[in-house]
Amino acid sequence: MRKILTLLTCCLFALTSFAQNDPNLGIIPAPKSVMLKAGQFQFTKQSGILFETAEDYKIASLFHDFLKNSYFLDIPVAKAFIKAPNGVIRFSSSGYTGKNAEGYSLSIGPKQINVSGKGAGLFYAMQSLMQILPVVREGAPKIPCAEINDEPRYKYRGMHLDVGRHMMPLPFIKKYIDVLAQYKLNTFHWHLTEDQGWRIEIKKYLKLTQVGGFRAQTLIGHYHDRMPQAFDNTPYGGFYTQDEVKQIVAYATSKYITVIPEIEMPGHSVAALAAYPELACGDNPGPFKTAENWGVKEDVYCAGKESTFNFLQDVLTEILPLFPSTYIHIGGDECPKTRWKECKYCQKRIADNNLKNEEELQSYFIHRMEKFLNSKGRQIIGWDEILQGGLAPNATVMSWTGVNGGIAAAKQNHDAIMTPGNFVYFDHLQGKSDQEPLAIGGYTPMQEVYSYDPTPSTLTPEQQKHIIGVQANVWTEYIATPQHVEYMIFPRMYALSEIAWTSLENKNYMNFAEQRVPKHLAQLDKTNTVYRVPTAIGAKDTVIAAAEYPVRLKPSVTGAKIYYTINGYTPRETDKTYSADFNIKIPAGEQCTLKTIVITPSGKRSAVTTTTLVNEPSAGAALNISPGNKGLRYFYLPGDFTSVAQLDTLQAAEKGTAPSVSPAKFRGKARTFGTVFTGYINIEKDGVYSFSTTSDDGSQLWIDNKLVVQNDGKHFNFETNGVANLLKGYHKIELRYFQAGGSNEFKAYVTAPGKAKQEITESMLFN
Ligand code: ACM
Ligand code: ZN
């Protein structure tokens, strides 16, 4: 009895000391199984590293170098058994008995660590072991004893990088590969050709890089922002030589990463057309210039001319020896059919092949390229538009416009890789646009990425097998530097790694976001890598009705400090540090604003969060009316606005009634406009109601002439809320919205006491 007790105490001690009660021991992605045991293994100068085969030696040496660089521990590496007085770390390919080629086991005992796996598996075992080691890198590190068995959920785990819009230097491509490998991702999708730049040397067509690798200037600001657009008047360009590409592929291979090149066709090919205009539609097409702004271009490869196919086959013939990958990505997305419709060569191709339309011509194009690549022993991947007009027989679909492309492919017994924009587009914003670098749009924070299950539940188990994996995409229209790429991928890539590797039953967002991510970010904080500092754990951008509010926060990066204010000012280092929990009391009839910021040891700062606390004790009385008409009255004002305050209903170009606030009504009218909706909302019972709007651009919601939701200003789609204490009955409601160009979104929501949030619909609205 006594003995067991000692063991238990010891075990608890070990847990708190080293694992901070983290059942996953700090490992991202979370392993399949982790069993904690009593005791610890201590790394010292007297430890020894052992290996079996030459490949095991390679991985053992990487671990040796890691210990040396991080902890100044230079431990001998030996094939023969060395009697290490303070324990051995054995890297072995024969020790792994599992079936998965990427699986591994890691057995940590007090005197010996067995790191077991074959090739990639052993490499991943080493990554896990490195992650278990403490972030504070000093002295002789100790780790808790444990048994870990692990294997991936998906065989395809990818990250994409667009180097067409912005060229990324070679050392950064290597760094990118390093971080993929660290997080057990096994595919680098290298998007090498675009309208704005052709980035890979093709010796038979040198103008592709000499002309197509460069553009005269680049758009400043957002593509949607203003007309006419401003340019930087600065030439931009560059490309990778075939020797450099070989270097990258070899480097990636050494990290168990497959590089899949993407050569876009038939669309996104203006840079190639700038070099070889004869590949476009019609007689004497062009001239074209390498694109200088973003968006989808109508000039594409001609699908009627044989010379297009000869050219692309020549290009691929040079590409194939550089990339041993079975998969070659041939694009296929966003190809307008405008030019094909007017081109005699394309129309002849359609007639000669009994094709129904230009969609089938696109399908002909992709089929033909697939046939060529299949004849060389390769398989194609295409974006989900390759479904249009019929899928090529052996194609794998990369589903980006949503999940439906992947679902359709799987139902046709084709493999699919899921990369839906809403969940894994890392060019999207991670916070409210006014606190983030310029981005293409969208809002895809880490939690959204984490919430994604790549395997659609609507598929049968047989069809689900065709979902071979998941990938995040990094499009670089608005990402011009490696530092900005880093900001966009960290920490979201951690979430990607976990949805790609970890089985559903082992996923746990709380453990991920609150225990493991802060540790990994603390590690990054010690390097020169840029990352987005998440806002404090527990801090919310919201409006809450409360007389007393408990403040319970944790730093999002281990070792970082949280500063806060309750006076409305932006918090900074001169403000109070959050060091213990406290409660804020809000006097009756008053508001209080809690603002927080996280500042990391290296000085990186999070966005500022704002929690508005409202103590509204007396409820707003209902109006003594019974309005007869359903819906709201609306006022429509075309024009350029930057605030809803500028909307004067007396100046409305159009008025009428509308069921609710959808701006769809005004689509296809002016590019920029404002609208005001007025009427009454029926409140079913007394209580504190929460209202919110999501809008791109600004909006406000007023109840009884009082501003409840302040979501004004030019910004991307974002939700803001507010609260109102209301008595049962009709209350005046006014909703204001303006659209300054770009995507056109406006929705209003209400959360009644004790009910779920719902959109404010016609059934609640009157005028
Ligand atoms: C894409 O995002 N156009 C594939
Ligand atoms: Zn044509």
Short mmCIF file of N, CA and C in Angstrom, two decimals, residues 459-541:
data_model
loop_
_atom_site.label_atom_id
_atom_site.label_comp_id
_atom_site.label_asym_id
_atom_site.label_seq_id
_atom_site.Cartn_x
_atom_site.Cartn_y
_atom_site.Cartn_z
N LEU A 459 -21.36 11.27 -46.83
CA LEU A 459 -20.86 10.20 -47.71
C LEU A 459 -20.99 8.84 -47.02
N THR A 460 -21.11 7.80 -47.81
CA THR A 460 -21.12 6.44 -47.25
C THR A 460 -19.69 6.10 -46.81
N PRO A 461 -19.53 5.10 -45.94
CA PRO A 461 -18.17 4.74 -45.51
C PRO A 461 -17.26 4.42 -46.70
N GLU A 462 -17.80 3.81 -47.73
CA GLU A 462 -16.99 3.48 -48.91
C GLU A 462 -16.54 4.76 -49.62
N GLN A 463 -17.48 5.70 -49.76
CA GLN A 463 -17.16 6.98 -50.42
C GLN A 463 -16.18 7.79 -49.58
N GLN A 464 -16.33 7.68 -48.26
CA GLN A 464 -15.46 8.46 -47.35
C GLN A 464 -13.99 8.09 -47.55
N LYS A 465 -13.75 6.86 -47.98
CA LYS A 465 -12.35 6.45 -48.20
C LYS A 465 -11.69 7.28 -49.30
N HIS A 466 -12.51 7.90 -50.16
CA HIS A 466 -11.94 8.72 -51.23
C HIS A 466 -11.50 10.10 -50.73
N ILE A 467 -11.86 10.44 -49.50
CA ILE A 467 -11.37 11.72 -48.95
C ILE A 467 -9.97 11.42 -48.40
N ILE A 468 -8.95 11.71 -49.21
CA ILE A 468 -7.62 11.25 -48.81
C ILE A 468 -6.90 12.25 -47.92
N GLY A 469 -7.46 13.44 -47.76
CA GLY A 469 -6.78 14.36 -46.86
C GLY A 469 -7.26 15.78 -46.97
N VAL A 470 -6.47 16.66 -46.38
CA VAL A 470 -6.86 18.05 -46.23
C VAL A 470 -5.62 18.92 -46.41
N GLN A 471 -5.86 20.14 -46.85
CA GLN A 471 -4.75 21.06 -47.11
C GLN A 471 -5.20 22.49 -46.86
N ALA A 472 -4.28 23.31 -46.37
CA ALA A 472 -4.56 24.75 -46.24
C ALA A 472 -3.84 25.47 -47.37
N ASN A 473 -4.49 26.53 -47.89
CA ASN A 473 -3.93 27.27 -49.01
C ASN A 473 -3.52 28.68 -48.58
N VAL A 474 -2.36 29.09 -49.10
CA VAL A 474 -1.85 30.43 -48.80
C VAL A 474 -1.67 31.18 -50.11
N TRP A 475 -2.70 31.91 -50.48
CA TRP A 475 -2.67 32.75 -51.69
C TRP A 475 -2.05 34.08 -51.32
N THR A 476 -1.18 34.61 -52.19
CA THR A 476 -0.34 35.73 -51.73
C THR A 476 -0.61 37.06 -52.43
N GLU A 477 -1.83 37.28 -52.92
CA GLU A 477 -2.12 38.60 -53.49
C GLU A 477 -1.72 39.71 -52.52
N TYR A 478 -2.11 39.53 -51.26
CA TYR A 478 -1.89 40.57 -50.26
C TYR A 478 -0.80 40.19 -49.27
N ILE A 479 -0.02 39.18 -49.62
CA ILE A 479 1.02 38.68 -48.70
C ILE A 479 2.34 38.76 -49.45
N ALA A 480 3.06 39.87 -49.24
CA ALA A 480 4.22 40.13 -50.10
C ALA A 480 5.53 39.65 -49.50
N THR A 481 5.54 39.31 -48.21
CA THR A 481 6.82 38.98 -47.56
C THR A 481 6.72 37.65 -46.82
N PRO A 482 7.87 36.99 -46.62
CA PRO A 482 7.88 35.77 -45.81
C PRO A 482 7.32 36.01 -44.41
N GLN A 483 7.61 37.17 -43.83
CA GLN A 483 7.12 37.46 -42.49
C GLN A 483 5.59 37.46 -42.45
N HIS A 484 5.01 37.99 -43.52
CA HIS A 484 3.55 38.03 -43.57
C HIS A 484 2.98 36.62 -43.77
N VAL A 485 3.68 35.80 -44.56
CA VAL A 485 3.24 34.39 -44.68
C VAL A 485 3.24 33.75 -43.29
N GLU A 486 4.31 33.98 -42.54
CA GLU A 486 4.40 33.38 -41.19
C GLU A 486 3.23 33.84 -40.32
N TYR A 487 2.93 35.13 -40.41
CA TYR A 487 1.82 35.67 -39.61
C TYR A 487 0.51 34.97 -39.96
N MET A 488 0.34 34.66 -41.25
CA MET A 488 -0.92 34.05 -41.67
C MET A 488 -0.99 32.56 -41.32
N ILE A 489 0.15 31.88 -41.23
CA ILE A 489 0.09 30.42 -40.98
C ILE A 489 0.17 30.07 -39.49
N PHE A 490 0.77 30.93 -38.68
CA PHE A 490 0.86 30.64 -37.25
C PHE A 490 -0.14 31.49 -36.48
N PRO A 491 -0.98 30.92 -35.64
CA PRO A 491 -1.02 29.51 -35.24
C PRO A 491 -2.00 28.64 -36.03
N ARG A 492 -2.57 29.12 -37.14
CA ARG A 492 -3.62 28.31 -37.77
C ARG A 492 -3.09 26.96 -38.28
N MET A 493 -1.80 26.93 -38.65
CA MET A 493 -1.25 25.67 -39.16
C MET A 493 -1.27 24.57 -38.10
N TYR A 494 -1.21 24.96 -36.83
CA TYR A 494 -1.30 23.95 -35.77
C TYR A 494 -2.66 23.25 -35.84
N ALA A 495 -3.68 24.06 -36.08
CA ALA A 495 -5.04 23.49 -36.17
C ALA A 495 -5.15 22.60 -37.40
N LEU A 496 -4.56 23.05 -38.50
CA LEU A 496 -4.57 22.23 -39.71
C LEU A 496 -3.91 20.88 -39.43
N SER A 497 -2.76 20.94 -38.77
CA SER A 497 -2.01 19.72 -38.51
C SER A 497 -2.85 18.74 -37.70
N GLU A 498 -3.61 19.29 -36.76
CA GLU A 498 -4.42 18.40 -35.91
C GLU A 498 -5.64 17.83 -36.66
N ILE A 499 -6.25 18.64 -37.54
CA ILE A 499 -7.40 18.06 -38.27
C ILE A 499 -6.91 17.05 -39.33
N ALA A 500 -5.66 17.21 -39.76
CA ALA A 500 -5.12 16.30 -40.77
C ALA A 500 -4.62 14.99 -40.16
N TRP A 501 -4.13 15.07 -38.93
CA TRP A 501 -3.46 13.90 -38.33
C TRP A 501 -4.30 13.18 -37.28
N THR A 502 -4.94 13.96 -36.42
CA THR A 502 -5.54 13.40 -35.21
C THR A 502 -6.94 12.87 -35.48
N SER A 503 -7.23 11.69 -34.96
CA SER A 503 -8.57 11.15 -35.17
C SER A 503 -9.56 11.99 -34.36
N LEU A 504 -10.83 11.97 -34.81
CA LEU A 504 -11.85 12.84 -34.20
C LEU A 504 -11.94 12.66 -32.70
N GLU A 505 -11.85 11.40 -32.23
CA GLU A 505 -12.06 11.16 -30.79
C GLU A 505 -10.91 11.72 -29.94
N ASN A 506 -9.78 12.00 -30.55
CA ASN A 506 -8.67 12.56 -29.77
C ASN A 506 -8.54 14.07 -29.90
N LYS A 507 -9.45 14.67 -30.66
CA LYS A 507 -9.41 16.14 -30.77
C LYS A 507 -10.08 16.76 -29.55
N ASN A 508 -9.52 17.86 -29.08
CA ASN A 508 -10.08 18.55 -27.92
C ASN A 508 -9.62 20.01 -28.00
N TYR A 509 -10.54 20.88 -28.37
CA TYR A 509 -10.13 22.27 -28.64
C TYR A 509 -9.56 22.97 -27.41
N MET A 510 -10.17 22.73 -26.25
CA MET A 510 -9.69 23.39 -25.02
C MET A 510 -8.24 23.01 -24.74
N ASN A 511 -7.97 21.71 -24.79
CA ASN A 511 -6.61 21.24 -24.53
C ASN A 511 -5.65 21.79 -25.58
N PHE A 512 -6.12 21.83 -26.82
CA PHE A 512 -5.30 22.34 -27.93
C PHE A 512 -4.98 23.83 -27.74
N ALA A 513 -6.04 24.62 -27.59
CA ALA A 513 -5.87 26.08 -27.61
C ALA A 513 -5.30 26.62 -26.30
N GLU A 514 -5.60 25.97 -25.19
CA GLU A 514 -5.21 26.55 -23.90
C GLU A 514 -3.95 25.92 -23.33
N GLN A 515 -3.65 24.68 -23.70
CA GLN A 515 -2.47 24.05 -23.12
C GLN A 515 -1.32 23.89 -24.11
N ARG A 516 -1.65 23.44 -25.32
CA ARG A 516 -0.55 23.13 -26.24
C ARG A 516 -0.13 24.32 -27.09
N VAL A 517 -1.11 25.02 -27.69
CA VAL A 517 -0.75 26.14 -28.56
C VAL A 517 0.10 27.19 -27.82
N PRO A 518 -0.26 27.58 -26.58
CA PRO A 518 0.57 28.59 -25.89
C PRO A 518 2.04 28.16 -25.75
N LYS A 519 2.24 26.86 -25.57
CA LYS A 519 3.60 26.35 -25.43
C LYS A 519 4.36 26.42 -26.78
N HIS A 520 3.66 26.05 -27.84
CA HIS A 520 4.30 26.09 -29.16
C HIS A 520 4.59 27.53 -29.58
N LEU A 521 3.68 28.44 -29.23
CA LEU A 521 3.92 29.84 -29.58
C LEU A 521 5.07 30.42 -28.75
N ALA A 522 5.18 29.97 -27.51
CA ALA A 522 6.29 30.43 -26.66
C ALA A 522 7.62 29.99 -27.30
N GLN A 523 7.61 28.81 -27.88
CA GLN A 523 8.79 28.31 -28.59
C GLN A 523 9.09 29.20 -29.79
N LEU A 524 8.06 29.52 -30.56
CA LEU A 524 8.24 30.39 -31.74
C LEU A 524 8.74 31.76 -31.33
N ASP A 525 8.24 32.21 -30.18
CA ASP A 525 8.57 33.55 -29.71
C ASP A 525 10.08 33.71 -29.48
N LYS A 526 10.76 32.59 -29.27
CA LYS A 526 12.21 32.63 -29.04
C LYS A 526 12.99 32.66 -30.35
N THR A 527 12.28 32.52 -31.47
CA THR A 527 12.96 32.51 -32.76
C THR A 527 12.66 33.81 -33.49
N ASN A 528 13.16 33.91 -34.72
CA ASN A 528 12.86 35.14 -35.47
C ASN A 528 11.61 34.97 -36.33
N THR A 529 10.81 33.98 -36.01
CA THR A 529 9.60 33.74 -36.79
C THR A 529 8.47 34.65 -36.33
N VAL A 530 7.75 35.19 -37.29
CA VAL A 530 6.61 36.05 -36.98
C VAL A 530 5.39 35.15 -36.79
N TYR A 531 4.50 35.54 -35.92
CA TYR A 531 3.25 34.79 -35.77
C TYR A 531 2.18 35.73 -35.25
N ARG A 532 0.93 35.33 -35.40
CA ARG A 532 -0.14 36.15 -34.86
C ARG A 532 -0.34 35.76 -33.40
N VAL A 533 -0.21 36.74 -32.52
CA VAL A 533 -0.42 36.48 -31.10
C VAL A 533 -1.93 36.42 -30.87
N PRO A 534 -2.45 35.27 -30.43
CA PRO A 534 -3.89 35.23 -30.17
C PRO A 534 -4.25 36.17 -29.02
N THR A 535 -5.48 36.61 -28.99
CA THR A 535 -5.92 37.44 -27.87
C THR A 535 -5.97 36.57 -26.61
N ALA A 536 -6.00 37.21 -25.45
CA ALA A 536 -5.94 36.47 -24.19
C ALA A 536 -7.04 35.41 -24.15
N ILE A 537 -6.69 34.25 -23.61
CA ILE A 537 -7.68 33.18 -23.49
C ILE A 537 -8.74 33.62 -22.49
N GLY A 538 -9.99 33.63 -22.91
CA GLY A 538 -11.08 34.08 -22.04
C GLY A 538 -11.53 35.50 -22.34
N ALA A 539 -10.73 36.26 -23.10
CA ALA A 539 -11.12 37.64 -23.44
C ALA A 539 -12.05 37.60 -24.65
N LYS A 540 -13.11 38.41 -24.58
CA LYS A 540 -14.10 38.35 -25.66
C LYS A 540 -14.41 39.75 -26.18
N ASP A 541 -14.59 39.84 -27.49
CA ASP A 541 -15.08 41.08 -28.10
C ASP A 541 -16.59 40.98 -28.10
#
